[in-house]
Tab-separated table of C-alpha atoms and ligand atoms in Angstrom:
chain	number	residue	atom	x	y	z
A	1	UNK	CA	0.919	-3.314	-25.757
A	2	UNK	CA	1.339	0.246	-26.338
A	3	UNK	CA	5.290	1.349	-25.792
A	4	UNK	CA	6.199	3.079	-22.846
A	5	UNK	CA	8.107	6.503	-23.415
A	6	UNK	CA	10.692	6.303	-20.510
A	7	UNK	CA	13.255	8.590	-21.513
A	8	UNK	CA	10.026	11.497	-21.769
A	9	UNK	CA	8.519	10.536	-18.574
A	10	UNK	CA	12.063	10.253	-16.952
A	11	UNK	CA	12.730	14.080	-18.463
A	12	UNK	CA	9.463	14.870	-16.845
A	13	UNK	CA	10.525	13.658	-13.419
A	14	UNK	CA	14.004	15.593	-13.641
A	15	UNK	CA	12.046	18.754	-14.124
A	16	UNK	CA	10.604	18.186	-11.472
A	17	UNK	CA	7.342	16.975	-11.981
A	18	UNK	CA	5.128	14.376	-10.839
A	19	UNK	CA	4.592	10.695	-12.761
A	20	UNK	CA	2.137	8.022	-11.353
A	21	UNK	CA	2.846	4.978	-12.366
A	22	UNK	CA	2.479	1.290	-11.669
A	23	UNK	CA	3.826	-1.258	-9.357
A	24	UNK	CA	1.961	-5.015	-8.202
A	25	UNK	CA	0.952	-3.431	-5.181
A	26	UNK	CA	-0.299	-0.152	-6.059
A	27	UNK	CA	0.082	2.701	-8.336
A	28	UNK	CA	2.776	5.336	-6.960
A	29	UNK	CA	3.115	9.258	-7.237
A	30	UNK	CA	6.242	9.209	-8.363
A	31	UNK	CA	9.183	12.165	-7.297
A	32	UNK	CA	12.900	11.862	-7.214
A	33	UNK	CA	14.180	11.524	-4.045
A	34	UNK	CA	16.579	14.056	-3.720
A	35	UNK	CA	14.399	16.877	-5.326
A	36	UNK	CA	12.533	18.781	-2.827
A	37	UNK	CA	10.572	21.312	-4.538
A	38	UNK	CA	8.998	18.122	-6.270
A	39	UNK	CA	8.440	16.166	-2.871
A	40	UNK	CA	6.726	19.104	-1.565
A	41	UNK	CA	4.261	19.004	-4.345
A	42	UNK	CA	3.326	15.257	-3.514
A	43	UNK	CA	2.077	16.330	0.054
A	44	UNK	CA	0.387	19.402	-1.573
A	45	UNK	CA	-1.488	17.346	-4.178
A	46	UNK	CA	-2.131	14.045	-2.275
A	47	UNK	CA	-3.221	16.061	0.893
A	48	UNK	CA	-0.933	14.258	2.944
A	49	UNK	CA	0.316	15.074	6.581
A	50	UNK	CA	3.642	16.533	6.644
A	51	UNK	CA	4.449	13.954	9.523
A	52	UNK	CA	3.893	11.026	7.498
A	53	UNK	CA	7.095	9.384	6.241
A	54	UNK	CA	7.497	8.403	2.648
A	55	UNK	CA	8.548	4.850	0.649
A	56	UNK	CA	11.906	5.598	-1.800
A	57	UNK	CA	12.088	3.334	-4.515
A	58	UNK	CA	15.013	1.742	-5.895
A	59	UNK	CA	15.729	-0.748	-9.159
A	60	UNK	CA	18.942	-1.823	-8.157
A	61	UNK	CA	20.307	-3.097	-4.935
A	62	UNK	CA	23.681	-0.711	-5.224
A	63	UNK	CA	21.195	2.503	-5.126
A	64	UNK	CA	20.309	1.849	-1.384
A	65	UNK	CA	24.121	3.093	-0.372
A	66	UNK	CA	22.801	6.686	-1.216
A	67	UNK	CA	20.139	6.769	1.673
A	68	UNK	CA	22.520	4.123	4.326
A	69	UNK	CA	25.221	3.245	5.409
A	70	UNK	CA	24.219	0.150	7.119
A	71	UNK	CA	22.402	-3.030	6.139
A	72	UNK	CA	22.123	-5.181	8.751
A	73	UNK	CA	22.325	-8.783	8.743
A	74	UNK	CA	18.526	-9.306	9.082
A	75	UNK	CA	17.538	-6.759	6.549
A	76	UNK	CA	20.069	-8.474	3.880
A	77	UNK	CA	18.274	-11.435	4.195
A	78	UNK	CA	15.096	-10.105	3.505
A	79	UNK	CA	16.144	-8.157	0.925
A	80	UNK	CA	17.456	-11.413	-0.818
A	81	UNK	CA	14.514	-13.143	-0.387
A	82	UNK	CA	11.712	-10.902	-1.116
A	83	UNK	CA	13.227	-7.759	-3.184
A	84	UNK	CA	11.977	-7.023	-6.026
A	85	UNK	CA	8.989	-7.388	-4.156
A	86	UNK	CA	6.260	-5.746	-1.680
A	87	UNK	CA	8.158	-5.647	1.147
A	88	UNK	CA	9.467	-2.403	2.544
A	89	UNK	CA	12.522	-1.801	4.773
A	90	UNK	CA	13.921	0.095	7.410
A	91	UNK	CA	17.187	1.765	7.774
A	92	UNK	CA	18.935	4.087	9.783
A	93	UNK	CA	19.291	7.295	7.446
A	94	UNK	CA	22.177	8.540	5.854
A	95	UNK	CA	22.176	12.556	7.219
A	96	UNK	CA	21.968	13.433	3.501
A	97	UNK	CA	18.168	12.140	2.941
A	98	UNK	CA	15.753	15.031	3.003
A	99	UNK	CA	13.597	15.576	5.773
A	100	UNK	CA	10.945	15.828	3.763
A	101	UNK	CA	11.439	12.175	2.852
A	102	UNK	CA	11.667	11.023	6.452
A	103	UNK	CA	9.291	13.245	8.076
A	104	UNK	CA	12.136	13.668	9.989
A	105	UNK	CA	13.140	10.512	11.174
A	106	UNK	CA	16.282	9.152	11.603
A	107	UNK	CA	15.110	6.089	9.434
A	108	UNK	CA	14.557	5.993	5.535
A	109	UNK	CA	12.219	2.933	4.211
A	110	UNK	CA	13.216	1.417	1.211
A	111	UNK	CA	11.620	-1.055	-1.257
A	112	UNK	CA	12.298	-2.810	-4.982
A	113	UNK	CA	9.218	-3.056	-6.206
A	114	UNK	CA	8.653	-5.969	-8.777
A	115	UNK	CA	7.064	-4.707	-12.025
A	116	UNK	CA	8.915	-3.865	-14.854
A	117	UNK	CA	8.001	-0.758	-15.375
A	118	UNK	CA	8.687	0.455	-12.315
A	119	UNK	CA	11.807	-0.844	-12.577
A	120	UNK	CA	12.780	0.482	-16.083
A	121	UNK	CA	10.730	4.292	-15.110
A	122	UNK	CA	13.756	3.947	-11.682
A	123	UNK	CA	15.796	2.820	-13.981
A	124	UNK	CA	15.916	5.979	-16.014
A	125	UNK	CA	14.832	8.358	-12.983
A	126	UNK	CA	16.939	6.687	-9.794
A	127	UNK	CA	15.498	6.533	-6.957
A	128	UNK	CA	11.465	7.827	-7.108
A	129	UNK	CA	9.845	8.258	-3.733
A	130	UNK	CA	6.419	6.998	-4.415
A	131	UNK	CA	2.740	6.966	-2.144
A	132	UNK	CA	0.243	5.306	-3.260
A	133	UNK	CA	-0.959	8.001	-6.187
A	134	UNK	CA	-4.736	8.753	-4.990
A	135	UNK	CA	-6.507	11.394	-2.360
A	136	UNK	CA	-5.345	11.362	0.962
A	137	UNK	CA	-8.429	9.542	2.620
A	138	UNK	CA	-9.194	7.900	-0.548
A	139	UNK	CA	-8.580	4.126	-1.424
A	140	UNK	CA	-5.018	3.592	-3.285
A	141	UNK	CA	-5.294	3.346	-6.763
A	142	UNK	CA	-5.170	-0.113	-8.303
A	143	UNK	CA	-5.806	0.724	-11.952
A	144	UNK	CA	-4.715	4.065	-13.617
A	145	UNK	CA	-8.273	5.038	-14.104
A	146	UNK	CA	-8.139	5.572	-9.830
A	147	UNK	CA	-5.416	7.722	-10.466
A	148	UNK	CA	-6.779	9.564	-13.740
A	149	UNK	CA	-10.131	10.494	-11.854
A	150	UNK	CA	-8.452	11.363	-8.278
A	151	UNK	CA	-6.380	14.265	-10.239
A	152	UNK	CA	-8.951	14.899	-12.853
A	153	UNK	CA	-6.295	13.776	-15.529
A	154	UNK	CA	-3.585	16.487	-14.114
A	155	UNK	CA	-0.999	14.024	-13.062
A	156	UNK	CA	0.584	11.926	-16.302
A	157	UNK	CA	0.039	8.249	-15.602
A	158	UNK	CA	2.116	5.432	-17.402
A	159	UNK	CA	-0.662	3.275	-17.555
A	160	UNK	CA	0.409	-0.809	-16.693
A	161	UNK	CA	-2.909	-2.061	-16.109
A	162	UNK	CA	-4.582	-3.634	-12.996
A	163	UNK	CA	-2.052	-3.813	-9.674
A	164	UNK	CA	-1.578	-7.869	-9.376
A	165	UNK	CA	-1.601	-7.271	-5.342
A	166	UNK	CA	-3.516	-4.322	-5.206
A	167	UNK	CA	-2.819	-3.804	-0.990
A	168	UNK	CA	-0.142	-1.558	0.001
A	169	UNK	CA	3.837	-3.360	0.813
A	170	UNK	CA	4.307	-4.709	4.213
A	171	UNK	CA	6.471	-2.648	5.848
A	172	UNK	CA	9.157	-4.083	8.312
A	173	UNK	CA	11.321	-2.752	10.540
A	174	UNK	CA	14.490	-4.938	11.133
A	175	UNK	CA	16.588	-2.788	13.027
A	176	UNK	CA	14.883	-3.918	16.601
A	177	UNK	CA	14.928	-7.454	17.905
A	178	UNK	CA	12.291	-8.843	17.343
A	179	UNK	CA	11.756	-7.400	14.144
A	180	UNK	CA	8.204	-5.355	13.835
A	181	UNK	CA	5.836	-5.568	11.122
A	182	UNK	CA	4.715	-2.100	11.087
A	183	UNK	CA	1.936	-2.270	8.364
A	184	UNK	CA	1.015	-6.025	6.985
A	185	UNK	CA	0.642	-6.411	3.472
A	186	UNK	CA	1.453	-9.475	0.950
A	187	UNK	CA	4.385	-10.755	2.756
A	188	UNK	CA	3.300	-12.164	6.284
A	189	UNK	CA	4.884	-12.932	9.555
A	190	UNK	CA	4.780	-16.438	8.805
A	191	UNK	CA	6.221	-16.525	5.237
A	192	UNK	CA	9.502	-14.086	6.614
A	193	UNK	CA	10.034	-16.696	9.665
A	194	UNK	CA	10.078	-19.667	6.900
A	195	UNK	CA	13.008	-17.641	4.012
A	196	UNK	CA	14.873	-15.975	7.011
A	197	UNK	CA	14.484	-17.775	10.142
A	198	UNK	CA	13.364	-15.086	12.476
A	199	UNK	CA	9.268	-14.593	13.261
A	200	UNK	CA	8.905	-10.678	13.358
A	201	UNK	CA	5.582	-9.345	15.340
A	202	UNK	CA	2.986	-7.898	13.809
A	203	UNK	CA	2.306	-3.895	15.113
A	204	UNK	CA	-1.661	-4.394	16.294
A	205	UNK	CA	-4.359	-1.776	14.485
A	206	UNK	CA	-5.007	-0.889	17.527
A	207	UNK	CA	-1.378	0.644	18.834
A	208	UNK	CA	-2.631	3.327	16.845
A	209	UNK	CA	-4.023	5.102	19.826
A	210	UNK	CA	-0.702	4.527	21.341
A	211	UNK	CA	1.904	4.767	18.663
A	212	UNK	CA	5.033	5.587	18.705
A	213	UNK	CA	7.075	7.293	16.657
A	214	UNK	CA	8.584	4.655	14.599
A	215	UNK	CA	5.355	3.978	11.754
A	216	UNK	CA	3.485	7.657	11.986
A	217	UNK	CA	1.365	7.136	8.962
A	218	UNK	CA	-0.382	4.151	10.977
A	219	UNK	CA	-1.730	6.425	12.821
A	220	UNK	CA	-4.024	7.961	10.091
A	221	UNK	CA	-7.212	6.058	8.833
A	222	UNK	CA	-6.586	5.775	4.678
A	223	UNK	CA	-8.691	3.620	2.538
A	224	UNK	CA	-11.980	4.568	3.288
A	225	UNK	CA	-14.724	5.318	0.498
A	226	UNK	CA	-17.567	7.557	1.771
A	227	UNK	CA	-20.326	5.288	2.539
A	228	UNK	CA	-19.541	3.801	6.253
A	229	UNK	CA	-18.322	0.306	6.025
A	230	UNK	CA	-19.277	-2.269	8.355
A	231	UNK	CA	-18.950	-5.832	9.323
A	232	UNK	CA	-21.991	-7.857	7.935
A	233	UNK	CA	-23.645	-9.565	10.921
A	234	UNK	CA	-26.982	-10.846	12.623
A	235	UNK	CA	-27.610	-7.631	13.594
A	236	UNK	CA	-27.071	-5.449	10.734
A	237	UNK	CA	-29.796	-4.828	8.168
A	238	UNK	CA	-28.596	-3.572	4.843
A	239	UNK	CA	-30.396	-1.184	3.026
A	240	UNK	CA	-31.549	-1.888	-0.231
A	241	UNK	CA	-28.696	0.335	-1.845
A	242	UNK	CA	-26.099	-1.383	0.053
A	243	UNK	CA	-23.021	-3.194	-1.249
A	244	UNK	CA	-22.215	-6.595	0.390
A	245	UNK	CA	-18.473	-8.343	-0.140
A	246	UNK	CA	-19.035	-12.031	0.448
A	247	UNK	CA	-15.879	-13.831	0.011
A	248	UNK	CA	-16.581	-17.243	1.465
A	249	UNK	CA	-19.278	-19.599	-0.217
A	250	UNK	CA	-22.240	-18.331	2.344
A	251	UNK	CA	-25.015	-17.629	0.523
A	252	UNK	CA	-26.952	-14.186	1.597
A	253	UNK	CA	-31.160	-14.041	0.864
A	254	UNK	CA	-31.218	-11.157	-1.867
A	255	UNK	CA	-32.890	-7.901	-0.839
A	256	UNK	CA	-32.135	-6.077	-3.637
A	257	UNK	CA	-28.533	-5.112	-2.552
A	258	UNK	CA	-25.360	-5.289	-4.820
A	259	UNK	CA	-23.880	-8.506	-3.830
A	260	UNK	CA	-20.790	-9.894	-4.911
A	261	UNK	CA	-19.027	-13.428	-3.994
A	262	UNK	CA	-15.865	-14.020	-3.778
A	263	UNK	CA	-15.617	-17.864	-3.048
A	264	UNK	CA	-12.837	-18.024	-1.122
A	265	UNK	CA	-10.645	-16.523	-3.711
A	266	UNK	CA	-8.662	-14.687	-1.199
A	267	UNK	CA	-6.302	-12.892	-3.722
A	268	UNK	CA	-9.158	-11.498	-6.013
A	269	UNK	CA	-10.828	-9.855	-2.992
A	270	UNK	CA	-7.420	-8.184	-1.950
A	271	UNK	CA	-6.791	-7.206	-5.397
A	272	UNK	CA	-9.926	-5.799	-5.821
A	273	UNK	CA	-11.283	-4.660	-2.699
A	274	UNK	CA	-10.033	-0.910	-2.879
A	275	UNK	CA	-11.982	-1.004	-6.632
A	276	UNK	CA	-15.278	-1.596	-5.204
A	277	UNK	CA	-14.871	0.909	-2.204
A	278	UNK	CA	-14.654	3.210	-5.284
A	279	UNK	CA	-17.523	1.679	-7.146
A	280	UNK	CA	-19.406	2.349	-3.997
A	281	UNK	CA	-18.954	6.068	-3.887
A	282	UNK	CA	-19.357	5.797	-7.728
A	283	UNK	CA	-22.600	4.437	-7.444
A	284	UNK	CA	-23.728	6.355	-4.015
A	285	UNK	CA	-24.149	3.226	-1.666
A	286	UNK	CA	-25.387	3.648	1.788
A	287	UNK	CA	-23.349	1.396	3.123
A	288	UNK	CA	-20.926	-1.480	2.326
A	289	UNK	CA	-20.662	-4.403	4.265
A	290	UNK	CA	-17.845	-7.107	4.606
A	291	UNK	CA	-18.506	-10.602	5.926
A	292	UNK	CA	-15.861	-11.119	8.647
A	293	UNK	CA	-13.410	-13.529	8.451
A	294	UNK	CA	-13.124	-16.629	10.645
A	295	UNK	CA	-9.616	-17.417	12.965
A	296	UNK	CA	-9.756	-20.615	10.484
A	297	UNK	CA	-9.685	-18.338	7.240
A	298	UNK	CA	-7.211	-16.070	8.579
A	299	UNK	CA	-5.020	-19.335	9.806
A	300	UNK	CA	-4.580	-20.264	6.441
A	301	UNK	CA	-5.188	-17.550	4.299
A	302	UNK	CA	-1.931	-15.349	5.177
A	303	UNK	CA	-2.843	-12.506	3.330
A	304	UNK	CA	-5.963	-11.528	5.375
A	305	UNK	CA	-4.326	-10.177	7.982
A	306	UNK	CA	-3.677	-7.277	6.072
A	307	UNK	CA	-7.186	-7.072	4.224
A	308	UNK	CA	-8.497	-7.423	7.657
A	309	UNK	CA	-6.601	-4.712	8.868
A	310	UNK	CA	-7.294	-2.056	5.901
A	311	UNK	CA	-11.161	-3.130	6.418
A	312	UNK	CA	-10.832	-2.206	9.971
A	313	UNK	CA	-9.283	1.175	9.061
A	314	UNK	CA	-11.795	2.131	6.728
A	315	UNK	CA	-14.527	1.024	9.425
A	316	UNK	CA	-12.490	3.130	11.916
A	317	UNK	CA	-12.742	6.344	9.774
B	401	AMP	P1	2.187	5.078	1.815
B	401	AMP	O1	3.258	5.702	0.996
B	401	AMP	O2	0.960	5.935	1.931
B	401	AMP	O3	1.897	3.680	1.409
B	401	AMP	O4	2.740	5.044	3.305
B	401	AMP	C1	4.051	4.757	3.614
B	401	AMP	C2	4.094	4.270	5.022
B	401	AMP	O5	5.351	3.678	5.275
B	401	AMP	C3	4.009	5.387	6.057
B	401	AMP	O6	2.701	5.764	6.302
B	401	AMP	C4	4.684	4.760	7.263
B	401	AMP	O7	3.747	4.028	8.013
B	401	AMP	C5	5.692	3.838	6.626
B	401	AMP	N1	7.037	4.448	6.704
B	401	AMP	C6	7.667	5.179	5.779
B	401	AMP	N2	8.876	5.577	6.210
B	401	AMP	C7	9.010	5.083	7.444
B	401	AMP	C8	10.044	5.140	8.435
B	401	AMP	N3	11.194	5.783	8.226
B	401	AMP	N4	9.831	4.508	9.604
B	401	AMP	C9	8.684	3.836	9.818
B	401	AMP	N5	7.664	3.738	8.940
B	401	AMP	C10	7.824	4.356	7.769
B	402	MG	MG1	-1.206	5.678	0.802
């Protein structure tokens, strides 16, 4: 293991520059929070829509008193039980936190991500407000090659290997009753109802049309590689040059396509589902194709609501 030079790549980030780096989700584009000249520069490389709100990241608990004032009772619960971790939370805003953060908001989302260099990069930076570090429009980066080739090696990356999770936090807002799961991720519905006791509901994919102001960058369609994804059915007939994610046991007759089983390892085909949407616009596929997932599998596999729902995004774009 080659050793990481935090005190240069902390330096880096109080000149205000840019440092991807990872976390088990996803790598982040890492700015401090309170500089704006640098958190300008993330929209202007990523691409991103002004209007889109961004994540802060914090190693310590204590550093959440510079962006609120408030914790309520439900978010200190959560934050027990699932910090460091990929959850992300909700707060009312301290006036202090830069627009730019908030998009303008009167809320500021905050999340301890659990990976140690993450942790120890915060540690030496405070807090680091942190997208996922790719394209806009492009799938998030879940190894620092993704990164390396979406900036053409312009962006230093502190590289930590391949993202455990490799799907975006669930973010949560716990200010409302009931509590609203604006983006699913890792952490389910069902897993917050059995640490905390309350059952938040899940925001549908399709509010998008109607959002509201409380999750604006649901509204835009991320993840997508260029070739059009679909859902495999009876009706579709993949091209030769197609790519096909199987991740039950079914087997598929072989017509020459890329074809790739997952056997119901659920994880594995979150982890690396955003790699092979890139391997498909590596490799110029006309198409990829996901089999869909039964009520059954998504019963008891709690982390395909959220691979569902980033599938459906990408097929939505
Ligand atoms: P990304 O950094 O691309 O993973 O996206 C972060 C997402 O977190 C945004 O697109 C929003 O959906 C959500 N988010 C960030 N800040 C807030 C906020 N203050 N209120 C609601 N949602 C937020
Ligand atoms: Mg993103």
């Amino acid at each position: 293991m080659v050793s990481i030079n935090y005190k240069s790549y902390g330096e880096l980030i109080r000149q205000g520059n840019l440092v991807a780096f990872p976390t088990e989700t996803v790598y982040g584009l890492g700015a401090s929070a309170w500089n704006p000249a640098a958190i300008n520069e993330i929209f202007r490389v990523k691409g991103r829509p002004s209007d889109n709100p961004l994540i802060v990241h914090i190693s310590k608990v204590d550093m959440i008193y510079e962006f609120t004032n408030y914790i309520p009772p439900r978010a200190k619960l959560l934050m027990q039980k699932f910090w460091p971790g990929p959850l992300t939370i909700i707060f009312k805003k301290k006036n202090t936190v830069l627009d730019s953060v908030t998009a303008g908001l009167d809320t500021v989302a905050l999340r301890m991500p659990d990976h140690p260099v993450a942790l120890e990069l915060i540690n030496h930076t405070g807090p680091l407000v942190a997208p996922s570090a790719n394209i806009s429009g492009k799938p998030s980066p879940t190894k620092s090659e993704h990164v390396v080739k979406d900036y053409n090696g312009k962006i230093p990356v502190i590289d930590g290997g391949d993202c455990k999770i490799g799907l975006e936090s669930t973010v949560i807002n716990a200010t409302t009753t009931p509590a609203v799961i604006l983006r699913p991720g890792f952490i389910s519905a069902g897993e917050i109802e059995q640490k905390c006791g309350f059952l938040p509901v899940v925001k549908k994919t399709s509010d998008k049309d109607n959002f509201t102001p409380q999750s604006p960058g649901t509204k835009y369609s991320h993840y997508a590689p260029d070739a059009p994804v679909y859902w495999l059915d009876q009706t579709k007939k993949p091209t030769s040059n197609s790519l096909i994610l199987l991740h039950s046991a079914i087997q598929l007759k072989d017509g020459g396509m890329t074809i790739l089983k997952f056997d119901g390892d659920y994880s594995r085909f979150a982890r690396e589902l955003y790699d092979w949407f890139r391997k498909a616009d590596i490799e110029k596929k006309d198409a990829v194709y996901i089999e869909p997932f039964t009520k059954t599998q998504l019963m008891n596999n709690s982390i395909l609501e959220a691979v569902k729902n980033r599938i459906e995004k990408a097929i939505s774009n």
